[in-house]
Amino acid sequence: MFSMRGRDFLVTSADDGHVIVCEIVNAAFSHVSHEREAVLKTRCSTLVHISNTKCLTLTPSLAGNDDVLVFSGGGRAQLLVSVLTCDADGEVTGAVKSSMNVTKGVSMFRRQSRDDNSEEADVRIMAVTSHPLGHYTHLISAACSDGTIKFILYDEGTQLLHLITDFIYEHTHCLLTLDCVPVSSDLTLLISGATDGRIILIDFTQILNSISGNLSKMTTRKKVSNSKSSSNFTLIQPFMQISVHQSGVNAVSAQCYTENTLTICSGGDDNCVAVSSVDLQTKEVTSLKHNHQHSAQITGIQSLTADTFVSVSIDQRLHMWSRPSPSDDKEWGVESSKFVSVADVSTLCCYRDLLVVGGEGLVMFRRSHM
């Protein structure tokens, strides 16, 4: 979700390969809530992916205008960059600027058990994040089904994608979720979850520093995409790992609300909602697991404040969690719940006062009404 010229928009994707931009409009007056309810109006729709679309992320353009970049990934290892613009008449349009197959570059670090033909396998991009580097350049982190994280540079000036490297560390199974959390001015963590049930944290600052030192060389190469990796990365060891789930970790949301303490909310295929408090100095972890508040897989989770977060499951229940105070790590509980009319719930998005649940359709709630 994003705002442009005082208007709020929602960007969605699905298995049909379309990326659709909808405007959130306060239209109909509800006699139940006694206020105007939000409705969605489609503004543009483009068929951009050759296969299903698994994930997308939004980021403002660095070109000094109101444009918004959409980085989307899915089947056939396809990564796409689209730009959303709004003209003087208020019409929103989208255009694809660049595309690449993230398996075609030469890997810097590969498992010895892989054969030379493994790059031709049907790799899916399961989650994607972006980080602005300046100089019209963005760093894209793409979590893939082959257990790797691909790091790709996108240059807005040349509209080129550069595959820097793929990174293999502790995960040996398909990655499912990815989150980037700025902890302090000198520490940013990249958090991933996979089908092996583990949550792994890596020091993203080391990667950013390595890329920043070679940024001019990387962005002046003439190859547009699928280029061979030529960075001077060294293998970075994980910051730490957490094992709180029995199987796949479908959703992770982390925030650092107090100094040196990271709160990680996660949900998985084991129907468990876990809250882990990590001391970043001692690397001690205190985890609290809730196994019975949802009756099916958790597919979406989002941290809202230091004392609240929301979770959603295939059981079509949306839970608002809270605790009495930040010091009560063992007192998390469900404060309120809503049943959603969306089947096969697959995602949860929070923006300002809105909670959007997606699956076989969309439904929106206001946090103030939970």
XYZ file of C-alpha atoms in Angstrom, residues 17-267:
251
model
C 0.309 -13.022 -13.331
C -1.507 -9.694 -13.094
C -0.464 -6.763 -10.938
C -3.495 -4.621 -10.116
C -3.533 -1.144 -8.587
C -6.666 -0.170 -6.634
C -7.506 3.123 -4.992
C -8.957 3.094 -1.487
C -11.929 5.430 -1.563
C -14.189 6.383 1.323
C -17.557 6.050 -0.358
C -20.573 4.382 1.174
C -21.941 5.495 4.548
C -22.477 2.619 6.971
C -25.387 2.824 9.377
C -23.659 0.185 11.499
C -20.329 1.929 12.089
C -21.823 5.414 11.495
C -18.988 6.442 9.185
C -17.988 6.121 5.578
C -16.605 2.721 4.694
C -13.592 2.211 2.443
C -14.115 0.665 -0.983
C -11.624 -0.360 -3.683
C -11.679 1.005 -7.224
C -9.385 -0.508 -9.845
C -7.168 2.114 -11.496
C -4.877 -0.021 -13.652
C -4.148 -3.666 -14.361
C -1.232 -5.141 -16.262
C -0.265 -8.697 -17.181
C 3.434 -8.681 -16.387
C 4.482 -12.142 -15.161
C 4.850 -15.228 -17.321
C 3.878 -17.381 -14.320
C 2.252 -16.862 -10.933
C 3.249 -13.887 -8.795
C 4.275 -14.885 -5.263
C 5.373 -11.576 -3.733
C 5.880 -7.868 -4.242
C 7.215 -4.853 -2.396
C 6.838 -1.115 -2.939
C 9.378 1.662 -2.560
C 9.433 5.367 -3.498
C 11.424 6.359 -6.536
C 14.782 8.057 -5.965
C 14.341 10.210 -9.057
C 12.816 13.105 -7.100
C 9.207 12.621 -8.239
C 6.056 10.976 -6.871
C 6.581 7.687 -8.725
C 6.486 4.379 -6.867
C 8.547 1.321 -7.824
C 7.053 -2.171 -7.641
C 9.473 -5.091 -7.321
C 7.580 -8.342 -7.900
C 8.699 -11.956 -8.086
C 7.205 -15.366 -8.699
C 7.481 -18.501 -10.782
C 10.160 -19.151 -13.411
C 12.589 -17.198 -11.176
C 11.261 -14.000 -12.736
C 11.882 -10.625 -11.102
C 10.107 -7.575 -12.510
C 10.456 -3.858 -11.900
C 7.397 -1.702 -12.612
C 6.841 2.016 -12.124
C 3.526 3.539 -11.043
C 2.917 7.137 -12.051
C 0.068 9.599 -11.612
C -0.507 12.232 -14.322
C -1.962 15.722 -13.975
C -5.498 14.370 -14.453
C -5.066 11.941 -11.553
C -4.893 8.837 -13.744
C -2.587 6.120 -12.413
C -0.614 4.074 -14.933
C 1.925 1.284 -14.595
C 4.793 0.320 -16.872
C 7.337 -2.505 -16.722
C 10.874 -1.123 -16.728
C 13.059 -4.190 -16.343
C 12.940 -7.968 -15.959
C 15.371 -10.774 -15.287
C 15.671 -14.462 -14.502
C 17.572 -14.582 -11.219
C 18.967 -18.096 -11.788
C 21.031 -17.200 -14.848
C 23.876 -15.448 -13.057
C 26.913 -17.368 -11.856
C 26.630 -18.094 -8.144
C 29.387 -16.883 -5.865
C 28.587 -19.509 -3.244
C 27.006 -22.842 -4.159
C 26.530 -26.105 -2.382
C 28.871 -28.738 -3.708
C 25.970 -31.146 -4.105
C 24.414 -28.995 -6.829
C 24.998 -29.982 -10.408
C 25.580 -27.649 -13.294
C 22.004 -28.039 -14.547
C 20.386 -26.959 -11.267
C 20.114 -23.366 -12.511
C 17.576 -24.493 -15.084
C 15.207 -25.810 -12.422
C 11.871 -24.121 -11.784
C 12.984 -21.751 -9.036
C 10.332 -19.504 -7.501
C 10.881 -16.150 -5.815
C 8.945 -16.487 -2.568
C 9.617 -13.126 -0.865
C 11.288 -9.853 -1.786
C 12.509 -6.736 0.010
C 14.179 -3.564 -1.251
C 16.637 -1.113 0.267
C 17.520 2.307 -1.252
C 21.258 2.891 -1.644
C 21.205 6.372 -3.148
C 22.507 7.400 -6.586
C 19.183 6.154 -8.050
C 20.090 2.616 -6.998
C 18.103 0.031 -5.025
C 19.279 -3.241 -3.513
C 16.737 -6.048 -3.933
C 16.831 -9.161 -1.757
C 14.924 -12.077 -3.274
C 14.296 -15.218 -1.193
C 14.023 -18.239 -3.472
C 12.654 -21.755 -3.303
C 16.133 -23.249 -3.794
C 17.249 -21.975 -0.374
C 19.210 -18.971 -1.619
C 18.819 -15.228 -1.273
C 19.629 -13.367 -4.490
C 21.001 -9.835 -4.195
C 20.206 -7.653 -7.200
C 20.909 -4.003 -7.942
C 18.421 -1.862 -9.845
C 19.578 1.407 -11.381
C 16.712 3.828 -12.052
C 18.860 5.924 -14.354
C 19.701 3.119 -16.780
C 16.700 0.910 -15.844
C 19.074 -2.055 -15.594
C 19.120 -4.997 -13.194
C 22.453 -6.432 -12.020
C 22.587 -9.806 -10.297
C 25.323 -9.377 -7.698
C 25.364 -12.780 -6.035
C 23.267 -15.423 -4.398
C 23.806 -16.049 -0.725
C 23.581 -19.460 0.920
C 23.933 -19.827 4.635
C 22.034 -22.042 7.065
C 18.698 -22.714 5.341
C 18.617 -25.993 3.446
C 14.983 -25.782 2.390
C 12.645 -23.479 0.503
C 12.566 -19.928 1.859
C 9.090 -18.610 2.619
C 9.397 -15.143 4.124
C 11.846 -12.262 4.392
C 11.966 -9.079 6.470
C 14.541 -6.287 6.739
C 14.733 -4.481 10.087
C 16.855 -1.388 10.817
C 17.997 -1.793 14.418
C 20.385 1.154 14.727
C 22.548 3.392 12.579
C 25.211 0.679 12.377
C 23.095 -2.484 12.392
C 20.424 -3.683 9.975
C 19.167 -7.266 10.150
C 17.778 -9.410 7.357
C 15.390 -12.012 8.806
C 14.295 -15.094 6.891
C 12.010 -18.049 7.541
C 11.906 -21.343 5.656
C 10.239 -24.738 5.534
C 12.847 -26.091 7.970
C 11.075 -24.235 10.807
C 13.978 -21.896 11.580
C 14.239 -18.128 11.653
C 17.702 -16.879 10.712
C 19.109 -13.392 11.200
C 22.049 -12.086 9.190
C 23.876 -8.789 9.563
C 22.616 -6.924 6.523
C 24.946 -4.006 7.281
C 27.951 -6.048 6.144
C 26.275 -6.704 2.805
C 25.315 -3.045 2.385
C 28.874 -1.938 3.137
C 30.301 -4.429 0.656
C 27.958 -3.242 -2.068
C 28.426 0.468 -1.327
C 32.189 0.091 -1.687
C 31.794 -1.401 -5.177
C 28.641 0.431 -6.283
C 30.270 2.432 -9.085
C 31.828 -0.679 -10.619
C 28.606 -2.693 -10.397
C 26.361 -0.081 -12.012
C 28.684 0.779 -14.897
C 28.691 -2.707 -16.367
C 27.066 -2.874 -19.788
C 25.263 -6.166 -19.352
C 21.561 -5.486 -18.736
C 20.454 -8.544 -16.812
C 21.387 -12.139 -16.101
C 24.942 -10.827 -15.767
C 27.680 -12.817 -14.143
C 28.470 -11.927 -10.593
C 31.683 -9.989 -10.040
C 31.377 -8.632 -6.513
C 33.987 -9.142 -3.824
C 31.598 -10.565 -1.240
C 32.965 -12.756 1.483
C 30.821 -15.434 3.028
C 28.940 -13.793 5.885
C 28.024 -15.946 8.845
C 24.501 -15.713 10.291
C 24.039 -13.285 13.145
C 21.975 -15.943 14.959
C 19.158 -18.409 14.419
C 15.943 -19.225 16.279
C 14.028 -22.519 16.230
C 10.459 -21.999 17.404
C 8.368 -23.782 14.761
C 8.024 -27.441 13.892
C 7.637 -26.816 10.162
C 7.374 -23.973 7.666
C 7.602 -20.361 8.852
C 5.081 -18.537 6.676
C 5.215 -15.049 8.181
C 7.716 -12.978 10.157
C 7.447 -9.418 11.421
C 10.168 -7.876 13.579
C 10.666 -4.510 15.232
C 13.220 -3.052 17.621
C 11.137 -1.003 20.052
C 13.692 -0.811 22.859
C 17.476 -0.504 22.728
C 19.275 -3.816 22.092
C 16.004 -5.809 22.165
C 14.396 -7.171 19.016
C 10.830 -8.507 19.069
C 10.071 -11.110 16.391
C 6.500 -12.252 15.748
C 6.157 -15.348 13.580
C 3.536 -17.815 12.398
